[in-house]
Short mmCIF file of C-alpha atoms in Angstrom, two decimals:
data_model
loop_
_atom_site.label_atom_id
_atom_site.label_comp_id
_atom_site.label_asym_id
_atom_site.label_seq_id
_atom_site.Cartn_x
_atom_site.Cartn_y
_atom_site.Cartn_z
CA HIS Z 49 -1.39 7.03 -6.31
CA ALA Z 50 -3.43 8.93 -3.86
CA LEU Z 51 -0.18 10.12 -2.01
CA GLU Z 52 1.98 10.38 -5.01
CA GLY Z 53 2.83 14.19 -5.43
CA ARG Z 54 0.03 15.30 -2.94
CA GLY Z 55 -0.14 19.14 -3.16
CA SER Z 56 0.77 19.27 -6.92
CA ALA Z 57 -2.84 19.72 -7.71
CA VAL Z 58 -6.39 19.48 -6.10
CA GLU Z 59 -6.64 15.65 -5.89
CA ASP Z 60 -10.08 14.30 -6.06
CA ASN Z 61 -9.66 11.10 -4.06
CA ALA Z 62 -11.22 9.75 -1.12
CA LEU Z 63 -7.99 9.27 0.91
CA VAL Z 64 -6.89 12.91 0.66
CA ARG Z 65 -10.33 14.29 1.12
CA CYS Z 66 -10.73 12.36 4.41
CA GLY Z 67 -7.22 13.22 5.63
CA GLU Z 68 -7.14 10.39 8.00
CA GLY Z 69 -5.45 7.03 8.37
CA PRO Z 70 -6.53 3.87 10.15
CA ARG Z 71 -7.96 4.36 13.59
CA SER Z 72 -5.44 1.90 14.97
CA ARG Z 73 -2.20 3.72 15.81
CA GLU Z 74 -0.32 0.49 15.50
CA ILE Z 75 -0.64 0.77 11.65
CA ARG Z 76 2.37 2.49 10.04
CA ILE Z 77 2.55 2.60 6.22
CA ILE Z 78 6.01 3.48 4.82
CA ASP Z 79 7.41 3.85 1.28
CA ASP Z 80 11.25 3.22 1.32
CA PRO Z 81 12.73 3.02 -2.31
CA ARG Z 82 15.88 1.81 -0.90
CA ARG Z 83 14.25 -1.53 -0.06
CA GLY Z 84 12.37 -4.27 -2.15
CA ARG Z 85 13.25 -5.87 -5.32
CA ILE Z 86 14.08 -2.73 -7.33
CA PRO Z 87 15.84 -0.43 -4.88
CA TRP Z 88 17.40 2.85 -5.72
CA ARG Z 89 19.67 5.35 -3.81
CA ARG Z 90 19.00 8.34 -6.13
CA ASP Z 91 15.93 8.84 -8.25
CA ASP Z 92 15.84 9.73 -11.99
CA GLU Z 93 16.25 13.45 -11.03
CA GLY Z 94 19.42 12.80 -8.93
CA ALA Z 95 17.65 13.39 -5.60
CA ARG Z 96 18.72 11.07 -2.67
CA ALA Z 97 16.00 8.49 -1.93
CA ARG Z 98 14.66 8.31 1.60
CA ALA Z 99 11.90 6.50 3.53
CA VAL Z 100 8.67 8.46 3.86
CA ALA Z 101 6.03 7.63 6.46
CA LEU Z 102 2.71 7.99 4.66
CA VAL Z 103 0.52 6.81 7.48
CA ALA Z 104 1.40 7.09 11.19
CA ASP Z 105 -0.44 7.75 14.51
CA GLY Z 106 -3.86 7.38 12.89
CA ARG Z 107 -3.45 9.97 10.25
CA LEU Z 108 -1.92 10.74 6.93
CA ALA Z 109 1.71 11.65 7.70
CA GLY Z 110 3.46 12.29 4.26
CA SER Z 111 3.41 11.96 0.53
CA LEU Z 112 5.91 11.17 -2.25
CA HIS Z 113 7.57 13.98 -4.33
CA ASN Z 114 9.66 14.74 -7.23
CA ARG Z 115 11.25 18.11 -7.89
CA THR Z 116 8.18 19.82 -9.34
CA THR Z 117 5.51 18.61 -6.85
CA ALA Z 118 7.85 19.31 -3.91
CA GLN Z 119 8.20 22.90 -5.08
CA VAL Z 120 4.48 23.31 -5.40
CA ALA Z 121 3.74 21.76 -1.97
CA GLY Z 122 6.71 23.74 -0.38
CA VAL Z 123 8.42 20.62 0.93
CA VAL Z 124 11.63 18.87 0.38
CA ARG Z 125 11.52 16.23 -2.37
CA THR Z 126 11.66 12.72 -1.35
CA GLY Z 127 13.64 11.07 -4.10
CA HIS Z 128 10.64 9.43 -5.75
CA GLY Z 129 10.88 11.08 -9.16
CA ARG Z 130 10.90 8.24 -11.70
CA ARG Z 131 10.43 7.82 -15.42
CA SER Z 132 10.00 4.74 -17.62
CA SER Z 133 12.51 6.08 -20.23
CA TYR Z 134 14.48 9.18 -21.04
CA LEU Z 135 11.68 10.20 -23.41
CA ALA Z 136 9.07 10.44 -20.51
CA PRO Z 137 8.84 13.12 -17.79
CA ALA Z 138 9.82 12.11 -14.23
CA LEU Z 139 6.78 11.64 -12.03
CA PRO Z 140 6.36 11.16 -8.27
CA ARG Z 141 6.02 7.37 -8.02
CA MET Z 142 6.01 4.66 -5.18
CA GLY Z 143 9.00 2.53 -4.81
CA CYS Z 144 8.65 -0.07 -2.08
CA THR Z 145 5.34 0.48 0.01
CA PHE Z 146 4.80 -1.62 3.01
CA ILE Z 147 2.88 -1.91 6.32
CA ALA Z 148 5.49 -1.89 9.15
CA ALA Z 149 5.71 -4.84 11.46
CA GLY Z 150 4.06 -4.84 14.82
CA ASP Z 151 4.22 -6.99 17.99
CA HIS Z 152 1.42 -9.53 17.34
CA SER Z 153 2.18 -13.10 16.43
CA PRO Z 154 0.31 -14.47 13.46
CA ALA Z 155 -1.05 -17.31 15.49
CA SER Z 156 -2.55 -14.97 18.05
CA LEU Z 157 -4.28 -13.00 15.22
CA VAL Z 158 -5.89 -16.28 13.92
CA GLU Z 159 -6.89 -17.38 17.31
CA GLY Z 160 -8.49 -14.05 18.09
CA THR Z 161 -10.38 -13.91 14.91
CA GLY Z 162 -12.98 -16.41 15.66
CA ASP Z 163 -14.62 -16.95 12.35
CA GLY Z 164 -13.18 -15.39 9.19
CA LEU Z 165 -10.89 -15.77 6.18
CA TYR Z 166 -7.10 -16.13 6.19
CA ILE Z 167 -5.81 -14.63 2.94
CA ARG Z 168 -2.33 -15.36 1.76
CA ARG Z 169 -2.29 -13.79 -1.76
CA MET Z 170 -4.38 -11.22 -3.51
CA GLU Z 171 -4.05 -8.61 -6.24
CA ALA Z 172 -5.94 -5.45 -7.26
CA ALA Z 173 -8.76 -5.93 -9.56
CA SER Z 174 -10.41 -2.50 -9.51
CA ILE Z 175 -9.74 0.55 -7.40
CA ASP Z 176 -11.77 3.79 -7.58
CA LEU Z 177 -9.72 6.58 -5.80
CA HIS Z 178 -12.76 8.96 -5.98
CA SER Z 179 -15.21 6.74 -4.13
CA GLY Z 180 -12.66 4.83 -2.07
CA GLU Z 181 -14.07 1.54 -3.25
CA ALA Z 182 -11.79 -1.39 -4.33
CA MET Z 183 -11.93 -5.09 -5.33
CA PHE Z 184 -9.19 -7.59 -5.14
CA ARG Z 185 -8.74 -10.99 -6.59
CA VAL Z 186 -7.98 -13.54 -3.97
CA SER Z 187 -6.13 -16.56 -5.26
CA ASP Z 188 -5.08 -18.18 -1.94
CA ALA Z 189 -7.26 -18.24 1.06
CA ASP Z 190 -8.51 -20.53 3.90
CA ARG Z 191 -11.45 -20.45 6.16
CA ILE Z 192 -11.01 -19.59 9.83
CA GLU Z 193 -13.44 -21.33 12.17
CA GLY Z 194 -13.28 -21.09 15.95
CA GLY Z 195 -9.86 -19.42 15.74
CA ARG Z 196 -8.44 -22.22 13.69
CA ILE Z 197 -7.48 -22.42 10.02
CA THR Z 198 -9.64 -25.16 8.31
CA ALA Z 199 -10.81 -25.43 4.76
CA SER Z 200 -9.09 -23.96 1.70
CA LEU Z 201 -11.36 -21.76 -0.43
CA GLU Z 202 -11.74 -21.31 -4.17
CA PRO Z 203 -10.55 -18.06 -5.64
CA PHE Z 204 -12.89 -15.12 -5.09
CA ILE Z 205 -13.35 -11.40 -5.22
CA LEU Z 206 -12.94 -9.30 -2.02
CA PHE Z 207 -14.68 -5.92 -1.93
CA VAL Z 208 -13.69 -3.25 0.60
CA THR Z 209 -14.43 0.48 1.13
CA LEU Z 210 -11.96 3.07 2.42
CA ALA Z 211 -14.25 3.96 5.42
CA GLU Z 212 -14.49 0.41 6.59
CA THR Z 213 -10.85 -0.35 5.95
CA LEU Z 214 -9.70 2.69 7.92
CA ALA Z 215 -12.02 1.85 10.87
CA THR Z 216 -11.13 -1.72 11.15
CA LEU Z 217 -7.52 -2.36 9.93
CA GLY Z 218 -5.19 -3.04 12.78
CA HIS Z 219 -3.03 -5.63 14.78
CA PRO Z 220 0.00 -5.73 12.63
CA GLY Z 221 1.98 -8.97 13.02
CA ASN Z 222 5.60 -9.50 13.60
CA ASP Z 223 6.17 -11.25 10.34
CA LEU Z 224 6.80 -8.58 7.81
CA GLN Z 225 7.42 -10.01 4.24
CA PHE Z 226 7.88 -8.41 0.86
CA ASP Z 227 6.48 -9.59 -2.42
CA THR Z 228 8.56 -12.02 -4.51
CA CYS Z 229 6.73 -11.71 -7.82
CA PHE Z 230 7.15 -9.14 -10.48
CA GLY Z 231 4.86 -6.14 -9.81
CA THR Z 232 4.26 -3.18 -12.15
CA CYS Z 233 2.47 -0.05 -11.56
CA LEU Z 234 1.00 2.11 -14.42
CA LYS Z 235 0.68 5.92 -14.18
CA GLU Z 236 0.26 8.26 -17.12
CA HIS Z 237 1.18 5.46 -19.55
CA GLN Z 238 4.33 4.84 -17.79
CA PRO Z 239 4.85 1.21 -16.42
CA LEU Z 240 7.35 0.89 -13.68
CA ALA Z 241 8.34 -1.97 -11.35
CA VAL Z 242 7.36 -1.69 -7.74
CA SER Z 243 7.52 -3.61 -4.56
CA VAL Z 244 5.02 -4.05 -1.69
CA GLY Z 245 5.06 -5.75 1.71
CA ALA Z 246 3.00 -6.48 4.81
CA PRO Z 247 2.95 -8.51 7.93
CA THR Z 248 -0.18 -10.45 8.86
CA VAL Z 249 -2.79 -7.87 9.63
CA ARG Z 250 -6.51 -7.96 10.64
CA LEU Z 251 -9.24 -6.28 8.64
CA GLY Z 252 -12.52 -6.30 10.51
CA VAL Z 253 -14.94 -5.70 7.64
CA ALA Z 254 -14.96 -6.83 3.90
CA THR Z 255 -17.42 -8.36 1.46
CA VAL Z 256 -16.79 -11.50 -0.39
CA LEU Z 257 -18.31 -11.61 -3.90
#
C-alpha cells in the first residue's frame, strides 16, 4: 500500500520516507491492471487503466492514483480507482504488480549463489510499513549448496528489512511468471482480488526463523 495514492496525505511508511528503490538498476517493478487474473481496461471511476512503473533506475518512479489522490498530488490519474461494492468509496489500489523480467537464466542465478535457499512459494505473514520489517511464510523451498539445488526444506518464516532488501535485491531472471492462486488484498475494510508476478531474483540478505 506504500505507493497507493502517494501524495494524498503524509504517508508514514519506510518506503516513501527513504525515497529510493533497489540499488540494482536491473530491478523494475510495475503495476499493470490490464494483466493478471483480474484485468480491467477502465477502473471503477471510468478512468482508462495504464501500466505504472513503481520502481525504475534505482529509485521510486511512480505511484497509483484514483481521481481524488491524483488531484491532490497534481498528476494524471492512473486508472487504479477500485471499490469492493457500489456502497464503498473508490480507493487507489494495486491491480497486477510484478517485477519485470531480466536477462539472467534461473540456472545461472542458482550456480552463482553458492550456498543459500531456493524459494518457490511464499506469502506475506506480517508487514510493518512504518519500520520496513516484514515476515513471509515460505511453504516450498530447497537448500542451495555449492551452486546446486539439494535437500528440500520444511516450511519456515523468512524475515527481511527494507534496507537490506533494497541493498541486495537484483539479478532478475528471464522467467517472469504470474500467480495462479486466488489472491486478495484488504484496505480500509475493502477486500479486492489482486495479482502479482516475478521472475527468479536474488536477495542477498534475509533471516530464517
